[in-house]
Amino acid sequence: MADRSISLIMPAFNEEATIEFSVRSAIEKLEEHSFDYEIFIFNDASIDKTGTIAEALACKYPKIIVFHNQRNMNLGYNLAQGIKLASKPYAGLLPCHGLTDPESFNSIFQALDKADVVITYIANSDIRPMVRRVISRINVVLLNLIFGLQLKYYHLNFYRTDILKKIPTSTQSYALMVELLVYAVKSGATFIQVPFFLKKRVSGRSKAMRSKNIINIFKTYSRLFWRIRVLRERIDLGKERRNE
């Protein structure tokens, strides 16, 4: 890779039990792969010790910058703010829930110079509760049908930063991850799909299925269908590209 540099956007909401592991394991792998990096931790109005732990990590690792939201703003908002701040050639979302097996970073980081977007997909989905697996599968099938794609997953992806900054987003909800990926791929961005492995959740539960997220997801999908499939909006990637 010509420029081994990445911006990691790490939202955290009540993740006192996992934030230190999430951040430390990411840094260990970044340094193992000789990456220059910056990490933005967004403490999303946590009511536990998440913010305190984040500040302690920032004191130890000078490449970490911590932001504290005065009220809970949702994952999409924090991702959008991180994209604005990102200054490295690549950027990726990595929530502080501690669910990503550190070894998964090996395949992700090795793939960054092979395409504009590294799409990750869960290789051991059986570790998740059955209901969550079914909902996730239905979501992927629905999105592929609506947008004429054949992707394995739509969340937790890594991009060329200049592509992210060009995408005209319409939401700051959890569904922003879908909006970013659909815009990039339908605009001709090259992509590669790599597996990642989940760890068992040690505390708390997923915030993805909160009622406000579900409502915003369907609103975003509707708007995105109109813009991508009806109006055929695309972003200019700057040069001709071909999917891997």
Tab-separated table of C-alpha atoms in Angstrom:
chain	number	residue	atom	x	y	z
A	1	MET	CA	0.000	0.000	0.000
A	2	ALA	CA	1.423	3.355	-0.985
A	3	ASP	CA	-0.091	5.224	1.973
A	4	ARG	CA	-0.842	3.129	5.039
A	5	SER	CA	-2.997	5.662	6.848
A	6	ILE	CA	-6.494	5.357	8.242
A	7	SER	CA	-9.039	7.266	10.310
A	8	LEU	CA	-11.036	5.066	12.706
A	9	ILE	CA	-14.406	6.339	13.895
A	10	MET	CA	-15.336	4.656	17.184
A	11	PRO	CA	-18.755	5.517	18.683
A	12	ALA	CA	-19.439	4.378	22.248
A	13	PHE	CA	-22.682	4.392	24.220
A	14	ASN	CA	-22.480	2.838	27.686
A	15	GLU	CA	-19.554	0.596	26.720
A	16	GLU	CA	-17.474	0.787	29.914
A	17	ALA	CA	-16.966	-2.985	29.851
A	18	THR	CA	-15.675	-3.115	26.272
A	19	ILE	CA	-14.299	0.243	25.130
A	20	GLU	CA	-10.748	-0.327	26.373
A	21	PHE	CA	-10.532	-3.736	24.699
A	22	SER	CA	-11.998	-2.341	21.450
A	23	VAL	CA	-9.558	0.545	21.255
A	24	ARG	CA	-6.450	-1.315	22.409
A	25	SER	CA	-7.023	-4.276	20.077
A	26	ALA	CA	-7.529	-1.929	17.111
A	27	ILE	CA	-4.343	-0.012	17.913
A	28	GLU	CA	-2.326	-3.203	18.308
A	29	LYS	CA	-3.392	-4.382	14.859
A	30	LEU	CA	-2.848	-0.961	13.271
A	31	GLU	CA	0.690	-0.867	14.590
A	32	GLU	CA	1.287	-4.496	13.661
A	33	HIS	CA	0.389	-3.593	10.068
A	34	SER	CA	2.490	-0.384	10.211
A	35	PHE	CA	-0.418	2.026	9.789
A	36	ASP	CA	-0.383	5.696	10.555
A	37	TYR	CA	-3.739	6.421	12.129
A	38	GLU	CA	-6.065	8.740	13.968
A	39	ILE	CA	-8.916	7.547	16.175
A	40	PHE	CA	-12.042	9.548	16.953
A	41	ILE	CA	-13.938	8.239	19.973
A	42	PHE	CA	-17.468	9.594	20.300
A	43	ASN	CA	-18.858	9.169	23.795
A	44	ASP	CA	-22.549	9.319	22.929
A	45	ALA	CA	-23.848	10.717	26.240
A	46	SER	CA	-23.002	7.536	28.137
A	47	ILE	CA	-24.181	7.378	31.760
A	48	ASP	CA	-21.517	4.897	32.855
A	49	LYS	CA	-17.703	5.248	32.907
A	50	THR	CA	-17.297	5.173	29.119
A	51	GLY	CA	-16.253	8.827	28.909
A	52	THR	CA	-13.725	8.528	31.728
A	53	ILE	CA	-12.122	5.452	30.168
A	54	ALA	CA	-12.017	7.154	26.775
A	55	GLU	CA	-10.178	10.153	28.221
A	56	ALA	CA	-7.684	7.841	29.948
A	57	LEU	CA	-7.007	6.111	26.626
A	58	ALA	CA	-6.497	9.479	24.922
A	59	CYS	CA	-3.906	10.408	27.555
A	60	LYS	CA	-1.986	7.222	26.812
A	61	TYR	CA	-2.374	7.279	23.023
A	62	PRO	CA	-1.892	10.785	21.545
A	63	LYS	CA	-3.523	9.801	18.241
A	64	ILE	CA	-6.896	9.438	19.975
A	65	ILE	CA	-9.294	12.369	20.120
A	66	VAL	CA	-12.401	12.086	22.310
A	67	PHE	CA	-15.700	13.877	21.770
A	68	HIS	CA	-18.496	13.935	24.352
A	69	ASN	CA	-22.067	14.375	23.123
A	70	GLN	CA	-24.348	16.199	25.537
A	71	ARG	CA	-27.238	13.949	24.522
A	72	ASN	CA	-27.488	10.603	22.788
A	73	MET	CA	-27.206	11.247	19.047
A	74	ASN	CA	-27.173	7.699	17.620
A	75	LEU	CA	-24.471	5.867	15.718
A	76	GLY	CA	-25.188	7.527	12.369
A	77	TYR	CA	-24.628	11.026	13.748
A	78	ASN	CA	-21.251	10.034	15.187
A	79	LEU	CA	-20.242	8.372	11.934
A	80	ALA	CA	-21.177	11.513	9.993
A	81	GLN	CA	-19.124	13.696	12.337
A	82	GLY	CA	-16.172	11.342	12.054
A	83	ILE	CA	-16.294	11.471	8.260
A	84	LYS	CA	-16.098	15.266	8.377
A	85	LEU	CA	-13.037	15.081	10.631
A	86	ALA	CA	-11.239	12.235	8.852
A	87	SER	CA	-7.929	13.353	7.339
A	88	LYS	CA	-6.347	10.027	6.369
A	89	PRO	CA	-6.741	8.378	2.921
A	90	TYR	CA	-8.954	5.613	4.362
A	91	ALA	CA	-11.695	5.690	6.980
A	92	GLY	CA	-13.694	3.045	8.782
A	93	LEU	CA	-16.363	2.602	11.408
A	94	LEU	CA	-15.578	0.504	14.462
A	95	PRO	CA	-18.097	0.668	17.339
A	96	CYS	CA	-16.699	0.136	20.825
A	97	HIS	CA	-18.962	-2.837	21.597
A	98	GLY	CA	-16.029	-5.252	21.729
A	99	LEU	CA	-17.661	-7.722	19.348
A	100	THR	CA	-15.021	-7.740	16.613
A	101	ASP	CA	-12.412	-10.456	16.979
A	102	PRO	CA	-9.027	-8.669	16.696
A	103	GLU	CA	-7.742	-11.255	14.207
A	104	SER	CA	-10.396	-10.040	11.758
A	105	PHE	CA	-8.413	-6.836	11.292
A	106	ASN	CA	-5.712	-8.761	9.462
A	107	SER	CA	-7.847	-9.460	6.395
A	108	ILE	CA	-9.484	-6.020	6.534
A	109	PHE	CA	-6.235	-4.047	6.641
A	110	GLN	CA	-4.594	-6.235	4.012
A	111	ALA	CA	-7.503	-5.541	1.634
A	112	LEU	CA	-7.508	-1.742	1.884
A	113	ASP	CA	-5.253	-1.177	-1.119
A	114	LYS	CA	-7.187	-3.608	-3.302
A	115	ALA	CA	-10.426	-1.633	-3.727
A	116	ASP	CA	-12.196	1.636	-2.955
A	117	VAL	CA	-14.395	-0.063	-0.363
A	118	VAL	CA	-13.721	-3.021	1.910
A	119	ILE	CA	-17.096	-4.586	2.717
A	120	THR	CA	-17.032	-6.791	5.786
A	121	TYR	CA	-19.471	-9.616	6.454
A	122	ILE	CA	-20.017	-11.810	9.489
A	123	ALA	CA	-18.364	-15.197	9.048
A	124	ASN	CA	-19.739	-16.764	12.252
A	125	SER	CA	-23.303	-15.433	12.367
A	126	ASP	CA	-24.403	-18.420	14.445
A	127	ILE	CA	-22.890	-16.656	17.464
A	128	ARG	CA	-25.754	-14.147	17.351
A	129	PRO	CA	-29.264	-14.748	18.722
A	130	MET	CA	-31.590	-16.421	16.212
A	131	VAL	CA	-33.959	-13.452	15.985
A	132	ARG	CA	-31.090	-11.078	15.222
A	133	ARG	CA	-29.739	-13.432	12.545
A	134	VAL	CA	-33.118	-13.672	10.829
A	135	ILE	CA	-33.678	-9.907	10.883
A	136	SER	CA	-30.181	-9.269	9.543
A	137	ARG	CA	-30.616	-11.789	6.743
A	138	ILE	CA	-33.992	-10.343	5.723
A	139	ASN	CA	-32.458	-6.868	5.704
A	140	VAL	CA	-29.607	-7.918	3.388
A	141	VAL	CA	-31.938	-9.740	0.998
A	142	LEU	CA	-34.302	-6.768	0.906
A	143	LEU	CA	-31.522	-4.271	0.208
A	144	ASN	CA	-30.005	-6.414	-2.522
A	145	LEU	CA	-33.425	-6.721	-4.165
A	146	ILE	CA	-34.253	-3.019	-3.906
A	147	PHE	CA	-30.921	-1.750	-5.212
A	148	GLY	CA	-29.972	-4.543	-7.604
A	149	LEU	CA	-26.882	-5.602	-5.681
A	150	GLN	CA	-25.338	-8.859	-4.474
A	151	LEU	CA	-23.639	-7.830	-1.268
A	152	LYS	CA	-23.182	-10.003	1.809
A	153	TYR	CA	-23.542	-7.292	4.455
A	154	TYR	CA	-24.108	-3.542	4.660
A	155	HIS	CA	-22.470	-2.420	7.900
A	156	LEU	CA	-18.993	-1.833	9.373
A	157	ASN	CA	-17.177	-1.054	6.137
A	158	PHE	CA	-13.954	0.757	5.258
A	159	TYR	CA	-13.692	3.362	2.480
A	160	ARG	CA	-11.424	5.696	0.644
A	161	THR	CA	-12.056	8.873	2.601
A	162	ASP	CA	-12.437	11.083	-0.463
A	163	ILE	CA	-15.368	8.922	-1.599
A	164	LEU	CA	-17.094	9.192	1.779
A	165	LYS	CA	-16.821	12.964	1.772
A	166	LYS	CA	-18.563	13.179	-1.625
A	167	ILE	CA	-21.681	11.209	-0.681
A	168	PRO	CA	-24.759	13.441	-0.163
A	169	THR	CA	-26.169	11.879	3.004
A	170	SER	CA	-29.793	12.375	4.046
A	171	THR	CA	-29.789	10.765	7.497
A	172	GLN	CA	-27.814	10.654	10.696
A	173	SER	CA	-29.483	7.460	11.863
A	174	TYR	CA	-28.156	3.901	12.033
A	175	ALA	CA	-29.192	3.565	8.366
A	176	LEU	CA	-26.412	5.937	7.307
A	177	MET	CA	-24.125	2.932	6.886
A	178	VAL	CA	-26.445	1.546	4.213
A	179	GLU	CA	-26.749	4.913	2.491
A	180	LEU	CA	-22.977	5.295	2.255
A	181	LEU	CA	-22.405	1.826	0.844
A	182	VAL	CA	-25.233	1.922	-1.705
A	183	TYR	CA	-24.127	5.333	-3.018
A	184	ALA	CA	-20.499	4.243	-3.303
A	185	VAL	CA	-21.167	0.917	-5.046
A	186	LYS	CA	-23.882	2.214	-7.386
A	187	SER	CA	-21.528	5.052	-8.368
A	188	GLY	CA	-18.969	2.513	-9.533
A	189	ALA	CA	-16.629	2.254	-6.561
A	190	THR	CA	-14.593	-0.932	-6.609
A	191	PHE	CA	-15.134	-3.205	-3.645
A	192	ILE	CA	-13.920	-6.378	-2.055
A	193	GLN	CA	-15.847	-8.414	0.522
A	194	VAL	CA	-13.888	-9.878	3.423
A	195	PRO	CA	-15.069	-11.888	6.444
A	196	PHE	CA	-14.875	-10.808	10.040
A	197	PHE	CA	-15.581	-12.814	13.154
A	198	LEU	CA	-17.733	-11.788	16.081
A	199	LYS	CA	-17.001	-12.340	19.743
A	200	LYS	CA	-19.740	-13.037	22.243
A	201	ARG	CA	-21.184	-9.910	23.842
A	202	VAL	CA	-19.906	-9.598	27.402
A	203	SER	CA	-22.351	-6.923	28.555
A	204	GLY	CA	-25.284	-4.848	27.429
A	205	ARG	CA	-27.243	-5.464	24.268
A	206	SER	CA	-27.349	-4.220	20.703
A	207	LYS	CA	-28.645	-0.673	20.194
A	208	ALA	CA	-29.433	-1.298	16.524
A	209	MET	CA	-32.989	-2.482	17.114
A	210	ARG	CA	-34.195	0.504	19.108
A	211	SER	CA	-37.588	1.699	17.848
A	212	LYS	CA	-36.291	5.058	16.611
A	213	ASN	CA	-33.652	3.246	14.580
A	214	ILE	CA	-36.211	0.984	12.919
A	215	ILE	CA	-38.382	3.931	11.922
A	216	ASN	CA	-35.426	5.875	10.537
A	217	ILE	CA	-34.186	2.819	8.659
A	218	PHE	CA	-37.369	2.519	6.622
A	219	LYS	CA	-37.492	6.265	5.980
A	220	THR	CA	-33.897	6.201	4.739
A	221	TYR	CA	-34.477	3.162	2.519
A	222	SER	CA	-37.434	4.915	0.886
A	223	ARG	CA	-35.484	8.110	0.219
A	224	LEU	CA	-32.494	6.163	-1.006
A	225	PHE	CA	-34.617	4.146	-3.445
A	226	TRP	CA	-36.026	7.369	-4.896
A	227	ARG	CA	-32.604	8.978	-5.253
A	228	ILE	CA	-30.676	5.944	-6.528
A	229	ARG	CA	-33.206	3.963	-8.554
A	230	VAL	CA	-35.612	6.700	-9.732
A	231	LEU	CA	-33.498	9.866	-9.973
A	232	ARG	CA	-30.360	7.770	-10.625
A	233	GLU	CA	-28.139	10.029	-8.532
A	234	ARG	CA	-24.451	9.158	-8.526
A	235	ILE	CA	-21.241	10.681	-7.196
A	236	ASP	CA	-18.199	11.443	-9.345
A	237	LEU	CA	-15.359	9.147	-8.330
A	238	GLY	CA	-12.864	11.128	-10.360
A	239	LYS	CA	-11.858	8.388	-12.789
A	240	GLU	CA	-13.183	5.218	-14.401
A	241	ARG	CA	-13.355	2.284	-12.029
A	242	ARG	CA	-14.201	-1.373	-12.311
A	243	ASN	CA	-15.577	-3.642	-9.601
A	244	GLU	CA	-13.304	-6.404	-8.413
